[in-house]
mmCIF file of C-alpha atoms in Angstrom:
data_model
loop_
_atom_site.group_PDB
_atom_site.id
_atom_site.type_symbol
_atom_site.label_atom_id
_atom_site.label_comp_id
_atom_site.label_asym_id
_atom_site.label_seq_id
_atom_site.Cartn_x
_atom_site.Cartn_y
_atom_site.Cartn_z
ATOM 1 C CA UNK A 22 -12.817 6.823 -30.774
ATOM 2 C CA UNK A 23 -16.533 6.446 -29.761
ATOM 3 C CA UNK A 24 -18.984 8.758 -31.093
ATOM 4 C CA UNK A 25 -22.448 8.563 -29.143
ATOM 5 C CA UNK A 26 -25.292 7.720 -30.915
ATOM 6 C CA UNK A 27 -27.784 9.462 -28.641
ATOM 7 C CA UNK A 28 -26.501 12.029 -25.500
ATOM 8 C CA UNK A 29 -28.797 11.350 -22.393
ATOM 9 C CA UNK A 30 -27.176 14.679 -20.470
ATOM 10 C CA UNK A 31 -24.277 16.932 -20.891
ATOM 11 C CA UNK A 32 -23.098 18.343 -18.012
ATOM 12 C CA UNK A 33 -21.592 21.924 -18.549
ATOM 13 C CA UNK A 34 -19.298 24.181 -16.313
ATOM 14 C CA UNK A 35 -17.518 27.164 -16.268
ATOM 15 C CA UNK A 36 -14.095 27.750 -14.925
ATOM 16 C CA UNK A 37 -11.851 30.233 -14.251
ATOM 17 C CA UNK A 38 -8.374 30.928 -12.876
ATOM 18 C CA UNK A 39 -7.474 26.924 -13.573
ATOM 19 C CA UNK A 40 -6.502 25.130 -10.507
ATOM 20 C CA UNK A 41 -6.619 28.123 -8.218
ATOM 21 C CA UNK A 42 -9.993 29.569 -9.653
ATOM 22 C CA UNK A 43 -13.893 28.475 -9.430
ATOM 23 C CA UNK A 44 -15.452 26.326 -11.243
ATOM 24 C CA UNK A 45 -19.608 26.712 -11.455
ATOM 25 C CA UNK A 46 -22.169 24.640 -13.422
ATOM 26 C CA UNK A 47 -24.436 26.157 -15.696
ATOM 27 C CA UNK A 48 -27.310 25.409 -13.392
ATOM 28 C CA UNK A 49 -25.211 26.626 -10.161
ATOM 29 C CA UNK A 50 -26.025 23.345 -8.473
ATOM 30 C CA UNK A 51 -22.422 22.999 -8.212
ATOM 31 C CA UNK A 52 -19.843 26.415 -7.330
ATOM 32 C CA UNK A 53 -16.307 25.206 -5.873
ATOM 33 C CA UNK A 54 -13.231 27.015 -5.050
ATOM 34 C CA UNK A 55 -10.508 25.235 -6.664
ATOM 35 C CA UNK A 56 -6.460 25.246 -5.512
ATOM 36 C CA UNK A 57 -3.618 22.596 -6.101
ATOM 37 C CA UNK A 58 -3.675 19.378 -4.251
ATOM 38 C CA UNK A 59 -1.488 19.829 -0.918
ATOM 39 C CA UNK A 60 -1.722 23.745 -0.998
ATOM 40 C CA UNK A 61 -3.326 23.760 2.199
ATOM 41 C CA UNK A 62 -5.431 26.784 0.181
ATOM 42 C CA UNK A 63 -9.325 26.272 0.642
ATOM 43 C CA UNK A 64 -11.073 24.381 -1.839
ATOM 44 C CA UNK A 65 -11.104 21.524 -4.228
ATOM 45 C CA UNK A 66 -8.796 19.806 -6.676
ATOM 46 C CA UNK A 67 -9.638 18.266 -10.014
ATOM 47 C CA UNK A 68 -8.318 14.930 -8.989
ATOM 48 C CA UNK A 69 -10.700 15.152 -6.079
ATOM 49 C CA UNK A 70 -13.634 15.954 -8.448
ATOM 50 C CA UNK A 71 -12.717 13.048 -11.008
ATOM 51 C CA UNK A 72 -12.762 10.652 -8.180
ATOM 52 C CA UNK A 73 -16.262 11.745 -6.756
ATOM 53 C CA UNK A 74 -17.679 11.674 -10.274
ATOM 54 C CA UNK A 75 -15.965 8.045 -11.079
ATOM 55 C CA UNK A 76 -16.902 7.004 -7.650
ATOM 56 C CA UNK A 77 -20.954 7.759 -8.042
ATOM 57 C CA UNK A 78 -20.745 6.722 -11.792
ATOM 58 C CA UNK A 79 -19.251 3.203 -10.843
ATOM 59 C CA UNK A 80 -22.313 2.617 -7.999
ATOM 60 C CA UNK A 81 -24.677 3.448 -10.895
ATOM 61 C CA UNK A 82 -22.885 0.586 -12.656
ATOM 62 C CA UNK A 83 -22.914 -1.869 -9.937
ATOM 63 C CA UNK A 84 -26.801 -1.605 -9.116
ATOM 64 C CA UNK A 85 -27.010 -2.265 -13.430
ATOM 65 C CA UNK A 86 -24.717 -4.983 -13.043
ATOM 66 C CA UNK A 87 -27.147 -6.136 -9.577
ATOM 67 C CA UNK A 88 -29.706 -5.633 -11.281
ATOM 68 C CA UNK A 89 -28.766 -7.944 -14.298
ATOM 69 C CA UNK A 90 -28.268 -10.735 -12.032
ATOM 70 C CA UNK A 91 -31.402 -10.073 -10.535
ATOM 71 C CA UNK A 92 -30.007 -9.142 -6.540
ATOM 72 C CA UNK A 93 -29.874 -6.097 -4.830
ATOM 73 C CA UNK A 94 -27.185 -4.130 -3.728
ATOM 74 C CA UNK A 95 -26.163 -3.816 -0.053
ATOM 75 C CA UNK A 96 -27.641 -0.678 1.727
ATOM 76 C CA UNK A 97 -23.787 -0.013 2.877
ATOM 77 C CA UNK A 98 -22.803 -0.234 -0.828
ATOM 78 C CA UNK A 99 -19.589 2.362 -0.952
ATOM 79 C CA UNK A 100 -16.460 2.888 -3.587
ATOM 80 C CA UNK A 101 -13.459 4.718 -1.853
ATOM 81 C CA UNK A 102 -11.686 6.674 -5.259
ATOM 82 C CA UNK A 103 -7.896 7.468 -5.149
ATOM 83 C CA UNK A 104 -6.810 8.902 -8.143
ATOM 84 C CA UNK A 105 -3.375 10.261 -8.065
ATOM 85 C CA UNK A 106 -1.741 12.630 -10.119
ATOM 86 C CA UNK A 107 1.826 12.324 -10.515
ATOM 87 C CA UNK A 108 4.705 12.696 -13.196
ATOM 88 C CA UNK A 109 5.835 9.706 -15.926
ATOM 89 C CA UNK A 110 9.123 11.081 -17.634
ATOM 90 C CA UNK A 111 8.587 15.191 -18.418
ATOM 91 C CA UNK A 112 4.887 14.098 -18.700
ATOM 92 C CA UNK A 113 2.177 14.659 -16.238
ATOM 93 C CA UNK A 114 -0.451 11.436 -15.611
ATOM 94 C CA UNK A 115 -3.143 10.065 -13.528
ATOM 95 C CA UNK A 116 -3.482 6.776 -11.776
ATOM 96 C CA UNK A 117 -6.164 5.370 -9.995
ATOM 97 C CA UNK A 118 -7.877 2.791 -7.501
ATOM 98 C CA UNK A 119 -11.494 2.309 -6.736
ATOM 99 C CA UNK A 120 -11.757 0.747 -3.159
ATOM 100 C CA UNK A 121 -15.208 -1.092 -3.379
ATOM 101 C CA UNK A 122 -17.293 -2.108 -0.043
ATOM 102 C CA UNK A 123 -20.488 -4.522 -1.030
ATOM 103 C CA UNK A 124 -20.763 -5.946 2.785
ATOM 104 C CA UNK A 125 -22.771 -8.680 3.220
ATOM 105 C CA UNK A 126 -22.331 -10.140 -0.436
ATOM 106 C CA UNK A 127 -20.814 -13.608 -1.560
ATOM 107 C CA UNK A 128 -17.123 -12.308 -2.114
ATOM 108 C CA UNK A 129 -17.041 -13.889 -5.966
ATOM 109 C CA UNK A 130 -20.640 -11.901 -6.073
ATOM 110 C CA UNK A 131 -19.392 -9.105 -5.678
ATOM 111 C CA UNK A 132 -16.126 -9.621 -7.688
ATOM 112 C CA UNK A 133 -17.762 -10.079 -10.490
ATOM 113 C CA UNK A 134 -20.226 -7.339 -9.766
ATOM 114 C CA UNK A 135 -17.515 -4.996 -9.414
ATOM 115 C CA UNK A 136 -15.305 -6.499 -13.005
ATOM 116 C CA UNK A 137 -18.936 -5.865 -14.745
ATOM 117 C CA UNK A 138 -19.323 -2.488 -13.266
ATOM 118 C CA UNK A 139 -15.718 -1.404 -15.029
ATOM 119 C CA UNK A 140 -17.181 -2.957 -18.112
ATOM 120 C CA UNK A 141 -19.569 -0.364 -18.101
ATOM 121 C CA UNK A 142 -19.195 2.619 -16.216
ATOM 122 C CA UNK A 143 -18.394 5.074 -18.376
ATOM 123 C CA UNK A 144 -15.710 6.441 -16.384
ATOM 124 C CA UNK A 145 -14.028 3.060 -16.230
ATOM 125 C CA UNK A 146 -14.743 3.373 -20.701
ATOM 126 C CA UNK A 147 -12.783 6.165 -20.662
ATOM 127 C CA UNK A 148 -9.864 5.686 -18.886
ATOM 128 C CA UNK A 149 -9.251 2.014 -20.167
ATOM 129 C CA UNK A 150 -5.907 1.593 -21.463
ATOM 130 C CA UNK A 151 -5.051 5.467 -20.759
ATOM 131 C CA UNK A 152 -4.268 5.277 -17.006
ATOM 132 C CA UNK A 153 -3.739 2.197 -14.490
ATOM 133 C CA UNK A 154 -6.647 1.611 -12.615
ATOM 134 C CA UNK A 155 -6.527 -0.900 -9.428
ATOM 135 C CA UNK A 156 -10.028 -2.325 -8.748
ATOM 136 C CA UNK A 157 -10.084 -3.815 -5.149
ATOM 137 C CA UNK A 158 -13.244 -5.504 -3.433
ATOM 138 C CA UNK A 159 -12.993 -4.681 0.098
#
């Protein structure tokens, strides 16, 4: 297990009622309704909120890994985030694939852009040899 030596941020929510409930940051810049995926209830899911999170924490990781290399990331730089939640056995899991768009770039560029972005991200830390994960340069 990792321990961090120094925390930049912790991000802190409260949430009630579970997946048909609110959930609210401590600094109420976020306040969603939450209900189960395909409930046709208003609101958000938790699989849609890990895959917005990955998604934004995996473009931070690409401009690093740009940035490295000394280039800059395309303006129309966009990761499409599927994470599905589904059942292995008696057990419920998660899966995932992060659809990555860098138009415009050389397409080994951005391949290994995208394999050093899941080096570091540290959504793509956490999830490493818990859940498959797809990574797809599109």
């Amino acid at each position: 297990m990792t321990k961090l030596d120094d925390v930049l941020y912790t991000g802190r929510t409260h949430t009630t009622g579970g997946r048909d409930g609110a959930a609210r940051s401590d600094d109420a810049q976020l306040d969603v309704r939450l209900s189960p995926p395909g409930s046709g209830k208003p609101g958000t899911n938790p699989e849609q909120l890990f895959a917005a999170g990955w998604s934004a924490c995996f473009i931070g990781a690409l401009g690093f890994a740009a940035a490295g290399r000394k280039i800059r990331l395309p303006a129309g730089t966009a990761v499409d985030a599927e994470v599905d939640l589904g059942k292995t056995g008696e057990a419920y899991g998660l899966q995932a694939r992060l659809n990555v768009s860098l138009p415009g770039l050389d397409p080994d560029v951005a391949r290994a852009l995208v394999d050093q972005a899941h080096q570091t991200c540290p959504y793509s830390r956490a999830t490493r040899g818990n859940i498959d994960v797809v990574l797809t340069v599109v």
